[in-house]
Short mmCIF file of C-alpha atoms and ligand atoms in Angstrom, two decimals:
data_model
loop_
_atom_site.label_atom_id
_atom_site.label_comp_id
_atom_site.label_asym_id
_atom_site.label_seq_id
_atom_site.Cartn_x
_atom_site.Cartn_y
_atom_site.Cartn_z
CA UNK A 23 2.77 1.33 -0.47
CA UNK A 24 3.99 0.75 2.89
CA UNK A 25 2.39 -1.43 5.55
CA UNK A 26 4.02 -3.50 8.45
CA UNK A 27 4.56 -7.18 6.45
CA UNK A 28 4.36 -6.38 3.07
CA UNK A 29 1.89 -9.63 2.58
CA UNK A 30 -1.73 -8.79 3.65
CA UNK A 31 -2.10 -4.83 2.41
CA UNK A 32 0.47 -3.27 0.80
CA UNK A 33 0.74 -6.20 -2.10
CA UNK A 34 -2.95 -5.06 -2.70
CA UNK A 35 -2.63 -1.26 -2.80
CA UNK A 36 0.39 -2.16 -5.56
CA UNK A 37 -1.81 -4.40 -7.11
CA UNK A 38 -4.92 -2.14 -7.22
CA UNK A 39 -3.08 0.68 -8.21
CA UNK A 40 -1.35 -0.71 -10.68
CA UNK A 41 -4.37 -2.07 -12.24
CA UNK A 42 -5.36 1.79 -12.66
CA UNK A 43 -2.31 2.81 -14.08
CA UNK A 44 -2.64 0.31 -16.80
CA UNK A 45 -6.41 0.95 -17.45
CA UNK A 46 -4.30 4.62 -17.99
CA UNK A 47 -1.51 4.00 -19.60
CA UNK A 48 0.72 5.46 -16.73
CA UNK A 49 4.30 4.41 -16.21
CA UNK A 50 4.08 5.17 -12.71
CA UNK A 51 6.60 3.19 -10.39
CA UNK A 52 4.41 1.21 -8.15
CA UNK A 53 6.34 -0.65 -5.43
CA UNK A 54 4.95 -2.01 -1.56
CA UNK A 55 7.60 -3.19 1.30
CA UNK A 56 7.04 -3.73 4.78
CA UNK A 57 8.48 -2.31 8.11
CA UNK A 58 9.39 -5.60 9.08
CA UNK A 59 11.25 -7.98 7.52
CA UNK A 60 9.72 -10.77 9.12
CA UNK A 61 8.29 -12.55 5.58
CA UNK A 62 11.13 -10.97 3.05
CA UNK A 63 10.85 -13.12 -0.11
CA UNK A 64 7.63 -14.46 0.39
CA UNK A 65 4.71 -14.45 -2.57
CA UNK A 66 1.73 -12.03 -0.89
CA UNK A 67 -0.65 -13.76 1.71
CA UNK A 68 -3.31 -16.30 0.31
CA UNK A 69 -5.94 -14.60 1.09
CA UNK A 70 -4.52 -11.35 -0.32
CA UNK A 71 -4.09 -13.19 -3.30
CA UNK A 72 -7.68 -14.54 -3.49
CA UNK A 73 -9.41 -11.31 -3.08
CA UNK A 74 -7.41 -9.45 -5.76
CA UNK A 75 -7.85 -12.66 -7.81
CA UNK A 76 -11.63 -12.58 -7.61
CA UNK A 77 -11.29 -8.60 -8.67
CA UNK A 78 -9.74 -9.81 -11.46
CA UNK A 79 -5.95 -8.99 -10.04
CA UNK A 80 -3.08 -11.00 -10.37
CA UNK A 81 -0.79 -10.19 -7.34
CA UNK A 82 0.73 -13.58 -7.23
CA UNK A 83 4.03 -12.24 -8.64
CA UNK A 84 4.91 -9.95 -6.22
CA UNK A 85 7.68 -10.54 -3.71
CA UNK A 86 8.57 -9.21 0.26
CA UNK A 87 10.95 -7.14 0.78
CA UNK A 88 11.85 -4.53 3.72
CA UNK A 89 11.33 -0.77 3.79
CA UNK A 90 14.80 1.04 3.00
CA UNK A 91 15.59 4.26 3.66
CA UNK A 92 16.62 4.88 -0.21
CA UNK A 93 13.07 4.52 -0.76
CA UNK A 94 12.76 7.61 0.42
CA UNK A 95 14.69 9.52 -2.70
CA UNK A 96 13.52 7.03 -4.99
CA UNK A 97 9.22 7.57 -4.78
CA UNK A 98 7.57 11.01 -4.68
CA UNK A 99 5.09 9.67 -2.20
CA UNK A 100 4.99 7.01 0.09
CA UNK A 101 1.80 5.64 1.69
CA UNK A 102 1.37 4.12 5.17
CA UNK A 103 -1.04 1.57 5.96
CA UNK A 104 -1.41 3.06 9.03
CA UNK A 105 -0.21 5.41 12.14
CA UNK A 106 2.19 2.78 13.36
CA UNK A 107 3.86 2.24 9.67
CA UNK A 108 4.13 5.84 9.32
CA UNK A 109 6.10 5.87 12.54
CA UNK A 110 8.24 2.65 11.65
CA UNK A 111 9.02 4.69 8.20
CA UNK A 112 10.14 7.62 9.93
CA UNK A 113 12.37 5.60 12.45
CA UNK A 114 13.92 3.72 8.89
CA UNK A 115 14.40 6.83 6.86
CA UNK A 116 16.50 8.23 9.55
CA UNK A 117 18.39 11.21 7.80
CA UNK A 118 16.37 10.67 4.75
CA UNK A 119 12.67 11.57 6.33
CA UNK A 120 10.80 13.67 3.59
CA UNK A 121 7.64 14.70 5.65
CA UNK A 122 6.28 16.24 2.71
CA UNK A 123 6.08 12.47 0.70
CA UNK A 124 4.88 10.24 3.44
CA UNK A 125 0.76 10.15 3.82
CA UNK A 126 -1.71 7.49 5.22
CA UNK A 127 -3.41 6.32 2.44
CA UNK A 128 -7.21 6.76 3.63
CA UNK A 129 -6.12 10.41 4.21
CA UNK A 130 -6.67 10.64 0.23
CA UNK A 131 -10.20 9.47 0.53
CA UNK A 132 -11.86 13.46 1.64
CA UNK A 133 -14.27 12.10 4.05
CA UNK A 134 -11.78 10.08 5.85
CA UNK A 135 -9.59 11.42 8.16
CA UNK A 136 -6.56 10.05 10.03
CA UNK A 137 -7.67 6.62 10.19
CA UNK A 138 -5.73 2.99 9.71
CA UNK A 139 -6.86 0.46 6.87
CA UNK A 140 -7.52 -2.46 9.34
CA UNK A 141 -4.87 -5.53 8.89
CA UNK A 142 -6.43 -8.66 8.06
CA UNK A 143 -3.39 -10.62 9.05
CA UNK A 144 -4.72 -13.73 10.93
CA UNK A 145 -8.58 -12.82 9.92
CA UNK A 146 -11.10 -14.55 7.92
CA UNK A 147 -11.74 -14.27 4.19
CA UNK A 148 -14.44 -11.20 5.00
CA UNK A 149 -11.51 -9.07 6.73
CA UNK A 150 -9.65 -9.52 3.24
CA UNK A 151 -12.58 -8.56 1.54
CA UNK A 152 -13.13 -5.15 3.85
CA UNK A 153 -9.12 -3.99 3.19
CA UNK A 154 -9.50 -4.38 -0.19
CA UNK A 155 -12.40 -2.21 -1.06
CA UNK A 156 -11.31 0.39 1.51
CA UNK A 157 -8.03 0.43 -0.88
CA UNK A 158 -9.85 0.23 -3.54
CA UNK A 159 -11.61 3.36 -2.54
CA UNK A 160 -7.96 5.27 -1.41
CA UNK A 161 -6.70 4.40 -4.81
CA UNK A 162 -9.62 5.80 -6.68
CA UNK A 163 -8.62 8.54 -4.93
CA UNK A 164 -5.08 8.99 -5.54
CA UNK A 165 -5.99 8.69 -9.08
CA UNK A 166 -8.16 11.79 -8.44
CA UNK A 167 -5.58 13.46 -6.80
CA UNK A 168 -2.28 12.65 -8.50
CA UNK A 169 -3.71 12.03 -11.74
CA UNK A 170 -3.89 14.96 -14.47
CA UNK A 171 -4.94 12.77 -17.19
CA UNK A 172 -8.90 11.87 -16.22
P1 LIG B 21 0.42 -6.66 6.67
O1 LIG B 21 -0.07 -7.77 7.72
O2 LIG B 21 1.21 -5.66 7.48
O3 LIG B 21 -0.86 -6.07 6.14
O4 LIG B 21 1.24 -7.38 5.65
C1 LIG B 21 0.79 -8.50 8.54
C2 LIG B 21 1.54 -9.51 8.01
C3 LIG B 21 2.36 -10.26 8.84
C4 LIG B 21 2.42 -9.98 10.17
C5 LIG B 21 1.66 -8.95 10.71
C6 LIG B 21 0.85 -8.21 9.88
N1 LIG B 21 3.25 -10.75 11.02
O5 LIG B 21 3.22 -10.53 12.25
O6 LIG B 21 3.97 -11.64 10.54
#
């Protein structure tokens, strides 16, 4: 789960999916990073925290760190927050670019196409709110998609 800081969205698409993986008893590896390096080390945003806290998700644990290109070999699919991420990934993979694993994440949802989850990043506690049930609704999704065992 890729977005640009790794503190507002991508902590809650790990979070969220993770949450279904356990409700599934699927070892899938589940990181997020950001594009930017600009908060590397940092616990996810407060109110990232607060509105996977009040879903009954603990993201508090979770820690910043930077896209690498390794990522690339190391996940079968990447997601991008949105167009701009999925053009900062492609700039960091250089020579490791897999076209073929790197998707926007609301292009899982059917009846979306080729839009951005919003960032909430200086917003109130309703923007928060808004992010996380649109990832919510892409992980539901990905479950649907990626997931045999229903
Ligand atoms: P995110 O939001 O990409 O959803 O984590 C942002 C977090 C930090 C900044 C921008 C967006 N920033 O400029 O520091």
């Amino acid at each position: 789960m890729v977005c640009l800081g790794n503190i507002c969205r991508s902590p809650l698409a790990e979070g969220i999916l993770k949450e279904h993986c356990k409700k599934k008893n699927l070892n899938w590896v589940i990181e997020s990073a950001g594009t930017a390096g600009y908060h590397v080390g940092s616990a996810p945003h407060n109110q990232s925290q607060k509105v996977a806290l009040q879903h009954q998700i603990d993201i508090s644990e979770q820690r910043c760190r930077k896209f690498v290109k390794e990522d690339m070999d190391r996940f079968d699919l990447i997601f991008a927050m949105d167009h701009q991420n999925y053009i900062d990934i492609k700039q960091l993979s250089e020579e490791k670019w897999d076209t073929n694993k790197v998707k926007l994440i609301l292009n899982e949802v059917h009846s979306i196409k080729n839009k951005d989850v919003p960032d909430p990043w200086n917003g109130t506690d309703k923007d928060f709110l808004y992010t996380f049930q649109l990832l919510e609704i892409a992980c539901e999704s990905i479950m649907n998609n990626y997931c045999a065992f229903e």
